[in-house]
Short mmCIF file of C-alpha atoms and ligand atoms in Angstrom, two decimals:
data_model
loop_
_atom_site.label_atom_id
_atom_site.label_comp_id
_atom_site.label_asym_id
_atom_site.label_seq_id
_atom_site.Cartn_x
_atom_site.Cartn_y
_atom_site.Cartn_z
CA MET N 148 -16.45 56.06 -31.85
CA PRO N 149 -17.78 57.65 -28.63
CA ASP N 150 -15.62 60.14 -26.82
CA LEU N 151 -14.08 58.14 -23.96
CA GLY N 152 -12.44 61.21 -22.47
CA LEU N 153 -9.01 59.65 -22.60
CA GLU N 154 -7.26 62.65 -24.18
CA VAL N 155 -7.34 64.43 -20.83
CA LEU N 156 -4.63 62.10 -19.58
CA TRP N 157 -2.12 63.52 -22.03
CA ARG N 158 -2.86 67.09 -21.04
CA GLY N 159 -0.18 68.55 -18.81
CA LYS N 160 1.10 66.15 -16.18
CA ASN N 161 -2.22 64.46 -15.57
CA PHE N 162 -1.05 60.91 -16.15
CA VAL N 163 2.00 61.33 -13.97
CA ARG N 164 -0.21 62.88 -11.26
CA LEU N 165 -2.45 59.83 -11.36
CA LEU N 166 0.57 57.58 -11.03
CA GLY N 167 1.68 59.69 -8.08
CA GLY N 168 -1.74 59.18 -6.51
CA LEU N 169 -1.46 55.45 -7.03
CA TRP N 170 1.94 55.51 -5.39
CA VAL N 171 0.47 57.23 -2.31
CA ALA N 172 -2.13 54.46 -2.06
CA LEU N 173 0.49 51.75 -2.53
CA ARG N 174 2.85 53.39 -0.07
CA ILE N 175 0.22 53.45 2.65
CA SER N 176 -0.72 49.82 2.13
CA LEU N 177 2.83 48.55 1.79
CA ILE N 178 4.11 50.30 4.92
CA ALA N 179 1.05 49.13 6.84
CA ALA N 180 1.49 45.61 5.42
CA GLY N 181 5.11 45.54 6.55
CA ILE N 182 4.18 46.59 10.07
CA SER N 183 1.26 44.13 10.08
CA VAL N 184 3.41 41.18 9.03
CA VAL N 185 6.04 41.75 11.73
CA ALA N 186 3.51 42.53 14.46
CA GLY N 187 1.21 39.75 13.28
CA ILE N 188 3.91 37.07 13.45
CA LEU N 189 4.88 38.01 17.01
CA LEU N 190 1.25 38.33 18.06
CA GLY N 191 0.26 35.11 16.31
CA ILE N 192 3.04 33.00 17.85
CA ALA N 193 2.22 34.37 21.28
CA ALA N 194 -1.47 33.70 20.75
CA SER N 195 -0.92 30.16 19.48
CA ARG N 196 -0.41 29.07 23.05
CA LYS N 197 -3.89 28.20 24.20
CA ARG N 198 -5.45 30.16 27.02
CA SER N 199 -2.63 32.71 27.00
CA VAL N 200 -3.33 36.37 27.77
CA SER N 201 -2.20 37.30 24.28
CA SER N 202 -4.71 34.98 22.67
CA VAL N 203 -7.51 36.67 24.59
CA ILE N 204 -6.27 40.14 23.65
CA LEU N 205 -5.99 39.12 20.02
CA ARG N 206 -9.49 37.71 20.00
CA ILE N 207 -11.05 40.87 21.45
CA TRP N 208 -9.04 43.15 19.19
CA LEU N 209 -9.95 41.08 16.15
CA GLY N 210 -13.60 41.01 17.15
CA ILE N 211 -13.71 44.79 17.23
CA ILE N 212 -11.76 45.29 14.01
CA HIS N 213 -13.92 42.76 12.16
CA ILE N 214 -17.25 44.43 12.80
CA MET N 215 -15.99 48.01 12.51
CA PRO N 216 -16.21 49.69 9.09
CA GLN N 217 -12.70 50.85 8.16
CA MET N 218 -14.11 54.31 7.59
CA VAL N 219 -15.17 54.61 11.20
CA LEU N 220 -11.66 53.71 12.32
CA LEU N 221 -10.16 56.25 9.93
CA PHE N 222 -12.49 59.03 11.08
CA LEU N 223 -11.93 58.13 14.72
CA MET N 224 -8.18 58.24 14.29
CA TYR N 225 -7.95 61.32 12.06
CA PHE N 226 -10.75 63.60 13.30
CA GLY N 227 -11.35 62.08 16.72
CA THR N 228 -7.99 61.52 18.37
CA THR N 229 -6.41 64.68 16.97
CA ARG N 230 -9.10 66.73 18.70
CA ALA N 231 -9.27 64.73 21.89
CA PHE N 232 -5.54 64.38 22.49
CA GLY N 233 -4.44 67.47 20.65
CA TRP N 234 -1.77 65.80 18.61
CA ASN N 235 -1.04 66.37 14.96
CA LEU N 236 -1.56 63.54 12.56
CA SER N 237 -1.26 63.82 8.84
CA GLY N 238 -3.95 61.94 6.96
CA GLU N 239 -1.37 59.54 5.64
CA THR N 240 0.00 58.73 9.10
CA ALA N 241 -3.49 58.23 10.45
CA ALA N 242 -4.22 55.89 7.55
CA ILE N 243 -1.05 53.90 8.17
CA ILE N 244 -1.90 53.54 11.87
CA VAL N 245 -5.43 52.35 11.16
CA PHE N 246 -4.33 49.97 8.45
CA SER N 247 -1.62 48.58 10.70
CA LEU N 248 -4.05 47.99 13.57
CA TRP N 249 -6.33 46.21 11.17
CA GLY N 250 -3.57 44.26 9.42
CA ALA N 251 -1.78 43.20 12.59
CA ALA N 252 -5.00 41.77 14.02
CA GLU N 253 -5.83 39.83 10.88
CA MET N 254 -2.25 38.76 10.29
CA GLY N 255 -1.96 37.70 13.91
CA ASP N 256 -5.03 35.55 13.51
CA LEU N 257 -3.68 34.01 10.30
CA VAL N 258 -0.35 33.21 11.97
CA ARG N 259 -2.07 31.78 15.03
CA GLY N 260 -4.23 29.59 12.82
CA ALA N 261 -1.29 28.43 10.72
CA VAL N 262 0.93 27.60 13.69
CA SER N 263 -1.75 25.71 15.57
CA SER N 264 -2.75 23.81 12.45
CA ILE N 265 0.62 22.01 12.51
CA PRO N 266 -0.09 18.69 14.26
CA VAL N 267 1.42 18.34 17.74
CA ILE N 268 3.09 15.10 16.72
CA GLN N 269 5.14 16.94 14.09
CA ARG N 270 6.66 18.94 16.91
CA GLU N 271 7.13 15.79 18.98
CA SER N 272 8.77 14.01 16.09
CA ALA N 273 11.26 16.87 15.82
CA GLU N 274 11.82 16.95 19.57
CA ALA N 275 12.39 13.21 19.61
CA LEU N 276 15.25 13.80 17.17
CA GLY N 277 16.90 15.98 19.79
CA LEU N 278 16.23 19.37 18.21
CA LYS N 279 16.03 22.24 20.68
CA PRO N 280 12.72 24.13 21.03
CA PHE N 281 14.02 27.08 19.00
CA GLN N 282 15.26 24.72 16.28
CA VAL N 283 11.89 22.97 16.18
CA TYR N 284 10.26 26.34 15.49
CA ARG N 285 12.87 27.44 13.01
CA TRP N 286 13.07 24.27 10.92
CA ILE N 287 9.75 22.49 11.39
CA ILE N 288 6.89 24.67 12.64
CA LEU N 289 7.50 28.01 10.93
CA PRO N 290 8.35 26.69 7.45
CA GLN N 291 5.16 24.65 7.44
CA ALA N 292 3.14 27.54 8.86
CA VAL N 293 4.51 30.02 6.31
CA ARG N 294 3.43 27.73 3.49
CA ARG N 295 -0.14 27.86 4.73
CA LEU N 296 0.15 31.54 5.50
CA LEU N 297 1.61 33.14 2.42
CA PRO N 298 -1.36 32.90 0.07
CA LEU N 299 -3.63 34.21 2.81
CA SER N 300 -1.40 37.13 3.69
CA ILE N 301 -1.04 38.16 0.06
CA ASN N 302 -4.81 38.19 -0.07
CA LEU N 303 -4.82 40.50 2.96
CA ILE N 304 -2.36 42.89 1.32
CA THR N 305 -4.52 43.01 -1.80
CA ARG N 306 -7.52 43.91 0.31
CA MET N 307 -5.47 46.65 1.95
CA ILE N 308 -4.54 48.18 -1.38
CA LYS N 309 -8.20 48.20 -2.36
CA THR N 310 -9.28 49.77 0.89
CA THR N 311 -6.90 52.71 0.47
CA SER N 312 -9.58 54.20 -1.74
CA LEU N 313 -11.24 55.28 1.52
CA VAL N 314 -8.38 57.44 2.73
CA THR N 315 -9.36 60.19 0.34
CA LEU N 316 -12.11 60.87 2.90
CA ILE N 317 -9.57 61.98 5.48
CA GLY N 318 -7.88 64.32 3.07
CA VAL N 319 -5.10 62.15 1.72
CA VAL N 320 -4.44 63.02 -1.87
CA GLU N 321 -4.31 59.55 -3.31
CA ILE N 322 -5.33 58.31 -6.69
CA LEU N 323 -9.09 58.90 -6.39
CA LYS N 324 -8.58 62.42 -5.09
CA VAL N 325 -6.21 63.20 -7.95
CA ALA N 326 -8.81 61.82 -10.33
CA GLN N 327 -11.51 64.14 -9.00
CA GLN N 328 -9.16 67.12 -9.25
CA ILE N 329 -8.32 66.31 -12.85
CA ILE N 330 -11.97 65.82 -13.82
CA GLU N 331 -12.95 69.01 -12.04
CA ALA N 332 -10.24 71.08 -13.73
CA ASN N 333 -11.08 69.80 -17.21
CA ARG N 334 -14.84 69.90 -17.01
CA LYS N 335 -15.16 72.40 -19.87
CA ALA N 336 -12.49 71.04 -22.21
CA SER N 337 -13.24 67.34 -21.76
CA PRO N 338 -16.74 66.72 -20.41
CA ASN N 339 -16.20 62.95 -20.69
CA ALA N 340 -12.99 62.93 -18.65
CA ALA N 341 -14.66 60.99 -15.82
CA PHE N 342 -14.86 57.87 -17.93
CA GLY N 343 -11.30 58.05 -19.20
CA VAL N 344 -9.81 58.82 -15.84
CA PHE N 345 -11.66 56.16 -13.89
CA LEU N 346 -11.04 53.61 -16.60
CA THR N 347 -7.34 54.36 -16.22
CA ILE N 348 -7.60 53.90 -12.47
CA PHE N 349 -9.41 50.64 -13.05
CA VAL N 350 -6.49 49.39 -15.13
CA MET N 351 -3.93 50.72 -12.64
CA TYR N 352 -5.51 48.93 -9.69
CA TYR N 353 -5.71 45.80 -11.75
CA LEU N 354 -2.06 45.98 -12.72
CA ALA N 355 -1.03 46.66 -9.12
CA CYS N 356 -3.05 43.84 -7.53
CA ARG N 357 -3.11 41.17 -10.20
CA PRO N 358 0.55 40.11 -9.83
CA LEU N 359 -0.04 39.65 -6.10
CA SER N 360 -3.05 37.39 -6.52
CA LEU N 361 -1.26 35.48 -9.28
CA ALA N 362 1.70 34.96 -7.00
CA ALA N 363 -0.64 33.74 -4.25
CA LYS N 364 -2.24 31.21 -6.60
CA LYS N 365 1.12 30.03 -7.86
CA LEU N 366 2.54 29.51 -4.38
CA GLU N 367 -0.59 27.69 -3.32
CA LYS N 368 -0.18 25.27 -6.19
CA HIS N 369 3.56 24.91 -5.71
CA TRP N 370 3.27 24.00 -2.04
CA ARG N 371 -0.07 22.22 -2.20
CA MET R 184 26.48 -10.31 30.32
CA ALA R 185 26.14 -7.19 28.18
CA GLU R 186 25.89 -3.79 29.78
CA THR R 187 22.49 -2.33 30.67
CA ILE R 188 21.56 0.47 28.29
CA LEU R 189 18.08 1.42 29.37
CA SER R 190 16.90 1.14 32.91
CA ILE R 191 13.37 2.03 33.96
CA SER R 192 12.63 1.78 37.64
CA HIS R 193 9.32 2.14 39.45
CA LEU R 194 7.81 4.20 36.67
CA THR R 195 4.36 5.62 37.34
CA LYS R 196 2.42 7.52 34.70
CA ARG R 197 -0.94 9.18 35.17
CA PHE R 198 -3.16 11.28 32.92
CA ASP R 199 -5.11 13.44 35.34
CA ASP R 200 -6.55 10.90 37.76
CA GLN R 201 -6.25 7.94 35.41
CA THR R 202 -3.21 5.77 36.17
CA ILE R 203 -1.80 4.25 32.99
CA LEU R 204 1.44 2.70 34.28
CA GLU R 205 2.21 1.93 37.90
CA ASP R 206 5.53 1.01 39.47
CA LEU R 207 6.86 -0.46 36.24
CA SER R 208 10.50 -1.56 36.07
CA LEU R 209 12.36 -2.77 33.03
CA GLU R 210 15.96 -3.14 31.90
CA VAL R 211 17.24 -3.46 28.37
CA ARG R 212 20.79 -4.63 27.76
CA GLU R 213 23.07 -3.72 24.90
CA GLY R 214 22.17 -5.56 21.70
CA GLU R 215 18.94 -6.86 23.13
CA VAL R 216 15.64 -6.83 21.24
CA VAL R 217 12.67 -6.52 23.56
CA VAL R 218 9.17 -6.75 22.12
CA ILE R 219 6.23 -5.30 24.04
CA VAL R 220 2.78 -6.67 23.37
CA GLY R 221 -0.56 -6.04 25.00
CA SER R 222 -4.11 -5.16 24.19
CA SER R 223 -4.99 -1.83 22.68
CA GLY R 224 -5.03 1.03 25.18
CA CYS R 225 -2.94 -0.74 27.81
CA GLY R 226 -0.24 1.92 27.69
CA LYS R 227 2.41 0.67 25.26
CA SER R 228 2.70 3.95 23.38
CA THR R 229 2.66 5.85 26.64
CA LEU R 230 5.59 3.77 27.90
CA LEU R 231 7.66 4.52 24.80
CA ARG R 232 6.74 8.21 24.97
CA CYS R 233 7.88 8.33 28.58
CA ILE R 234 11.26 6.91 27.60
CA ASN R 235 12.18 9.94 25.54
CA ALA R 236 10.23 12.27 27.79
CA LEU R 237 7.49 13.23 25.39
CA GLU R 238 5.40 12.61 28.51
CA ASP R 239 6.00 13.82 32.03
CA ILE R 240 6.08 11.02 34.61
CA GLN R 241 4.63 10.97 38.10
CA GLY R 242 6.99 8.54 39.74
CA GLY R 243 10.18 6.53 39.29
CA GLU R 244 13.04 7.28 36.95
CA ILE R 245 14.42 6.43 33.55
CA ARG R 246 18.14 6.15 32.87
CA LEU R 247 20.06 5.72 29.66
CA ARG R 248 23.52 4.31 30.34
CA GLY R 249 23.13 5.58 33.87
CA GLU R 250 22.16 9.12 32.85
CA LEU R 251 18.78 10.43 33.90
CA ILE R 252 16.18 11.27 31.22
CA ARG R 253 13.89 13.78 32.79
CA TYR R 254 10.94 15.71 31.34
CA GLY R 255 11.76 19.41 31.18
CA SER R 256 15.42 19.01 32.09
CA LYS R 257 18.01 21.16 30.38
CA ASN R 258 19.95 18.36 28.72
CA LEU R 259 16.84 16.67 27.37
CA PRO R 260 17.56 17.40 23.67
CA GLU R 261 21.00 15.90 24.18
CA MET R 262 19.55 12.76 25.79
CA ARG R 263 16.88 12.40 23.11
CA ARG R 264 19.56 12.27 20.43
CA LYS R 265 20.60 8.95 21.95
CA VAL R 266 17.08 7.52 21.67
CA GLY R 267 15.75 6.84 18.17
CA MET R 268 11.97 6.84 17.86
CA VAL R 269 9.84 5.62 14.97
CA PHE R 270 6.14 6.51 15.08
CA GLN R 271 3.09 4.69 13.80
CA ASN R 272 2.35 7.38 11.20
CA TYR R 273 5.98 8.02 10.15
CA GLU R 274 5.89 11.73 11.03
CA LEU R 275 8.25 12.72 8.28
CA PHE R 276 8.47 16.47 7.72
CA PRO R 277 6.29 17.15 4.67
CA HIS R 278 8.14 20.29 3.57
CA LEU R 279 11.53 18.55 3.38
CA THR R 280 12.83 15.99 0.91
CA VAL R 281 13.71 12.49 2.07
CA LEU R 282 17.39 13.39 2.32
CA GLU R 283 16.69 16.70 4.13
CA ASN R 284 14.45 14.83 6.55
CA ILE R 285 17.33 12.55 7.42
CA LEU R 286 20.06 15.22 7.52
CA LEU R 287 18.24 17.83 9.60
CA ALA R 288 18.89 16.52 13.11
CA PRO R 289 22.43 15.14 12.58
CA VAL R 290 23.49 18.46 11.05
CA LYS R 291 21.52 20.93 13.20
CA ALA R 292 21.38 19.10 16.51
CA GLN R 293 24.55 17.00 16.45
CA LYS R 294 26.56 19.55 14.43
CA ARG R 295 28.06 16.86 12.27
CA SER R 296 29.41 17.69 8.84
CA ARG R 297 26.76 17.69 6.16
CA GLU R 298 28.96 15.81 3.73
CA GLU R 299 29.71 13.00 6.13
CA VAL R 300 26.05 12.53 7.13
CA ARG R 301 24.94 12.73 3.52
CA GLU R 302 27.29 9.93 2.62
CA GLU R 303 25.97 7.81 5.46
CA ALA R 304 22.33 8.65 4.72
CA LEU R 305 22.70 7.58 1.10
CA THR R 306 24.35 4.31 2.14
CA LEU R 307 21.52 3.58 4.56
CA LEU R 308 18.86 4.57 2.04
CA ASP R 309 20.49 2.23 -0.43
CA ARG R 310 20.36 -0.56 2.10
CA VAL R 311 16.59 -0.16 2.51
CA GLY R 312 16.17 0.12 -1.27
CA LEU R 313 15.33 3.82 -1.41
CA LYS R 314 18.46 5.52 -2.70
CA GLU R 315 16.71 6.85 -5.78
CA LYS R 316 14.06 8.50 -3.55
CA ALA R 317 16.55 10.77 -1.78
CA GLY R 318 15.25 13.86 -3.58
CA SER R 319 11.54 12.99 -3.32
CA TYR R 320 9.06 14.54 -0.94
CA PRO R 321 7.24 12.34 1.58
CA ARG R 322 3.92 12.81 -0.24
CA GLN R 323 5.44 11.07 -3.26
CA LEU R 324 6.19 7.89 -1.29
CA SER R 325 4.06 4.91 -0.29
CA GLY R 326 3.44 4.22 3.38
CA GLY R 327 6.01 1.45 3.47
CA GLN R 328 8.62 3.70 1.85
CA LYS R 329 7.87 6.52 4.30
CA GLN R 330 8.31 4.20 7.23
CA ARG R 331 11.65 2.95 5.90
CA VAL R 332 12.78 6.57 5.54
CA ALA R 333 11.68 7.23 9.13
CA ILE R 334 13.81 4.29 10.27
CA VAL R 335 16.84 5.59 8.37
CA ARG R 336 16.25 9.05 9.87
CA ALA R 337 16.40 7.56 13.35
CA LEU R 338 19.43 5.37 12.52
CA CYS R 339 21.45 8.27 11.20
CA MET R 340 21.55 9.76 14.70
CA HIS R 341 23.50 6.69 15.91
CA PRO R 342 21.12 6.18 18.83
CA GLU R 343 21.93 3.91 21.75
CA ILE R 344 18.48 2.41 21.53
CA LEU R 345 15.65 2.40 18.96
CA LEU R 346 11.97 2.60 19.91
CA PHE R 347 9.35 1.36 17.45
CA ASP R 348 5.69 2.09 18.14
CA GLU R 349 3.46 -0.14 15.99
CA VAL R 350 5.31 1.00 12.93
CA THR R 351 3.32 -1.23 10.58
CA ALA R 352 -0.12 -0.63 12.05
CA ALA R 353 -0.98 2.08 9.52
CA LEU R 354 0.33 0.17 6.50
CA ASP R 355 -1.48 -1.79 3.85
CA PRO R 356 -0.79 -5.51 4.33
CA GLU R 357 1.49 -5.84 1.32
CA MET R 358 3.83 -3.16 2.71
CA VAL R 359 4.18 -4.59 6.20
CA ARG R 360 6.81 -7.09 5.18
CA GLU R 361 9.24 -4.60 3.63
CA VAL R 362 9.33 -2.62 6.86
CA LEU R 363 9.59 -5.61 9.20
CA ASP R 364 12.43 -7.05 7.08
CA VAL R 365 14.40 -3.88 7.74
CA ILE R 366 13.86 -4.21 11.50
CA VAL R 367 14.88 -7.87 11.45
CA SER R 368 18.11 -6.96 9.68
CA LEU R 369 18.77 -4.29 12.33
CA ALA R 370 18.37 -6.98 14.97
CA ASP R 371 20.91 -9.08 13.12
CA GLN R 372 23.32 -6.15 13.21
CA GLY R 373 23.03 -6.16 16.99
CA LYS R 374 21.04 -2.95 17.46
CA THR R 375 19.34 -2.46 20.81
CA MET R 376 15.61 -2.13 20.26
CA LEU R 377 12.34 -1.82 22.10
CA ILE R 378 9.50 -2.75 19.79
CA VAL R 379 5.75 -2.44 20.23
CA THR R 380 3.91 -4.55 17.67
CA HIS R 381 0.81 -6.55 16.93
CA GLU R 382 2.60 -8.74 14.35
CA MET R 383 3.01 -11.95 16.31
CA SER R 384 5.12 -13.98 13.89
CA PHE R 385 7.47 -11.01 13.56
CA ALA R 386 7.60 -10.66 17.35
CA ARG R 387 8.47 -14.30 17.73
CA ALA R 388 11.23 -14.09 15.14
CA VAL R 389 12.86 -10.85 16.17
CA ALA R 390 12.57 -10.80 19.96
CA ASP R 391 15.11 -11.88 22.51
CA ARG R 392 12.52 -11.24 25.15
CA ILE R 393 8.78 -10.66 25.07
CA ILE R 394 6.91 -8.52 27.54
CA LEU R 395 3.17 -8.55 28.00
CA LEU R 396 1.89 -5.26 29.31
CA GLU R 397 -1.49 -5.47 30.95
CA ASP R 398 -3.24 -3.66 33.72
CA ARG R 399 -0.65 -0.91 34.29
CA ASN R 400 2.36 -3.15 34.56
CA ILE R 401 4.41 -5.98 33.09
CA LEU R 402 2.30 -9.09 33.48
CA GLU R 403 4.51 -11.64 31.85
CA GLU R 404 8.07 -11.64 30.64
CA SER R 405 9.80 -14.51 28.90
CA ASP R 406 11.75 -15.65 25.87
CA PRO R 407 9.60 -15.86 22.71
CA GLU R 408 9.48 -19.68 22.58
CA THR R 409 8.08 -19.92 26.08
CA PHE R 410 5.74 -17.00 25.59
CA PHE R 411 4.14 -18.39 22.46
CA THR R 412 4.11 -22.09 23.33
CA ALA R 413 3.73 -22.12 27.09
CA PRO R 414 2.36 -18.82 28.37
CA LYS R 415 2.36 -18.72 32.14
CA THR R 416 -0.70 -16.61 32.89
CA GLU R 417 -4.33 -16.90 31.91
CA GLN R 418 -4.24 -13.36 30.50
CA ALA R 419 -1.33 -14.24 28.23
CA LYS R 420 -3.22 -17.26 26.92
CA LYS R 421 -6.26 -15.08 26.31
CA PHE R 422 -4.15 -12.47 24.60
CA LEU R 423 -2.59 -15.03 22.27
CA GLN R 424 -5.97 -16.56 21.53
CA SER R 425 -7.20 -13.19 20.35
CA PHE R 426 -4.97 -13.66 17.27
CA GLU R 427 -6.50 -17.03 16.38
CA PHE R 428 -9.65 -17.84 14.52
CA ASN R 429 -11.75 -20.95 15.07
CA ARG R 430 -14.88 -22.14 13.37
CA LYS R 431 -16.92 -24.15 15.80
CA ASN R 432 -18.79 -26.38 13.34
CA LYS R 433 -15.99 -27.16 10.91
CA ALA R 434 -15.32 -30.89 10.60
CA GLU R 435 -12.02 -32.03 12.08
CA ALA R 436 -9.68 -33.23 9.36
N1 ADP Z 659 -2.65 12.63 26.21
C1 ADP Z 659 -3.47 11.79 26.89
N2 ADP Z 659 -4.37 12.28 27.75
C2 ADP Z 659 -5.20 11.45 28.43
N3 ADP Z 659 -5.20 10.12 28.30
C3 ADP Z 659 -4.33 9.56 27.42
C4 ADP Z 659 -3.43 10.37 26.67
N4 ADP Z 659 -2.68 9.56 25.89
C5 ADP Z 659 -3.11 8.30 26.13
N5 ADP Z 659 -4.09 8.29 27.07
C6 ADP Z 659 -4.76 7.11 27.61
O1 ADP Z 659 -3.78 6.24 28.09
C7 ADP Z 659 -4.13 4.91 27.82
C8 ADP Z 659 -3.00 4.19 27.12
O2 ADP Z 659 -2.85 4.70 25.83
P1 ADP Z 659 -1.72 4.20 24.84
O3 ADP Z 659 -0.41 4.27 25.54
O4 ADP Z 659 -1.85 4.97 23.58
O5 ADP Z 659 -2.12 2.69 24.62
P2 ADP Z 659 -1.57 1.65 23.56
O6 ADP Z 659 -0.44 2.27 22.81
O7 ADP Z 659 -1.13 0.47 24.37
O8 ADP Z 659 -2.72 1.27 22.68
C9 ADP Z 659 -5.41 4.92 27.02
O9 ADP Z 659 -6.48 4.66 27.89
C10 ADP Z 659 -5.50 6.33 26.54
O10 ADP Z 659 -6.83 6.73 26.43
MG1 MG Z 660 -0.26 2.73 20.76
#
């Protein structure tokens, strides 16, 4: 059997350190996802009114975020703005800001799409029953929009978790950084550590993201 | 004579620069069944939509038992609760069960007790033969069943008047009857109704009064017997002829 370099994981606290790195990655994406969902819903509802100022802002913002590599945004935020404006940002904070800007734009667009995909006559049918505008949103529009939205937003969160692998480039010690440190430190004792460590990361990412995409599929089926 | 429930006076409705209805006046008395007919695109749906202010109007006024129904007014939701509307394509809420569809507005808008409305909803569902569908979702029902649920949903609000907009136009022929039978029985119970339909034998049976809408206004208005056997205007004759078929070269019997 070839040496897969797995034994390095059991040396010292290496495995726990990897888990810690994964947690950093998850923490960044989950905080950013939370901010994105709240901001995205507000932005999306505002933008669902045609020709509103907010819909124009959202479109421009989204246009920029879409074509911009995430790395450029991260570098701009972490190296650029700290110099230019002289403030202090930790890598993790910078990452959360960038991910939130990205997530809020995409989430906003998803919400806008979901809300405006509900036929006008559904709203009219609810109004004709004497429901007040707020009640129409609460009981008719939003529940139907959320059903269309949830699978898509889970997909977005999964993409966020994946993209955290970039934040190592602005000095955040997340799972990939920890991996490099472990491999580096054990180069003599376990020359094959790279395979074992990255294989472990492979499995960890899978275990972290798979339940989300399963849940998305399940909800999609459940709600049709 | 029974009290006037709905009173439309000098109604004018325009979309941009296109005038759909002009200076139209109409009164509906308590317990009366008024059927509106007219060629496609003449403004029948628009008239019904104006009545519960789904459309803004450009002139005239609409009153329900003397109270103004006005687009954008503060008490509009309250007024709309007194007007039951049934749409051509049912417009049930797809994410709610049949029973939830019916209970939503009585409970949330009228603040009635859930238990009481539930009881009533089940009785009404039973009457239209759909009690066992209370827990189903709209997508699990046929068109005819959906439309009967939509009627029950409107009835449960105890409206002063019911508006029906071509409620069988989207149905397969074999389902038309089950829906029209329900409306006929409502007429027998003395409900006040304003019905737009293309089903002429139904119109003749159910109506107390028939109105022909043509060219932005009411063109002819009479009791069903007169309307169908002795129409006064040329347009009414033409309209009625459009429901008949004649083969020119068939031998007379
Ligand atoms: N929202 C709208 N905007 C512009 N024109 C409309 C709108 N709704 C209806 N119309 C026009 O008003 C006319 C009457 O339509 P409608 O009331 O639906 O007729 P009917 O129900 O008698 O077939 C039609 O010419 C239609 O094109
Ligand atoms: Mg119509």
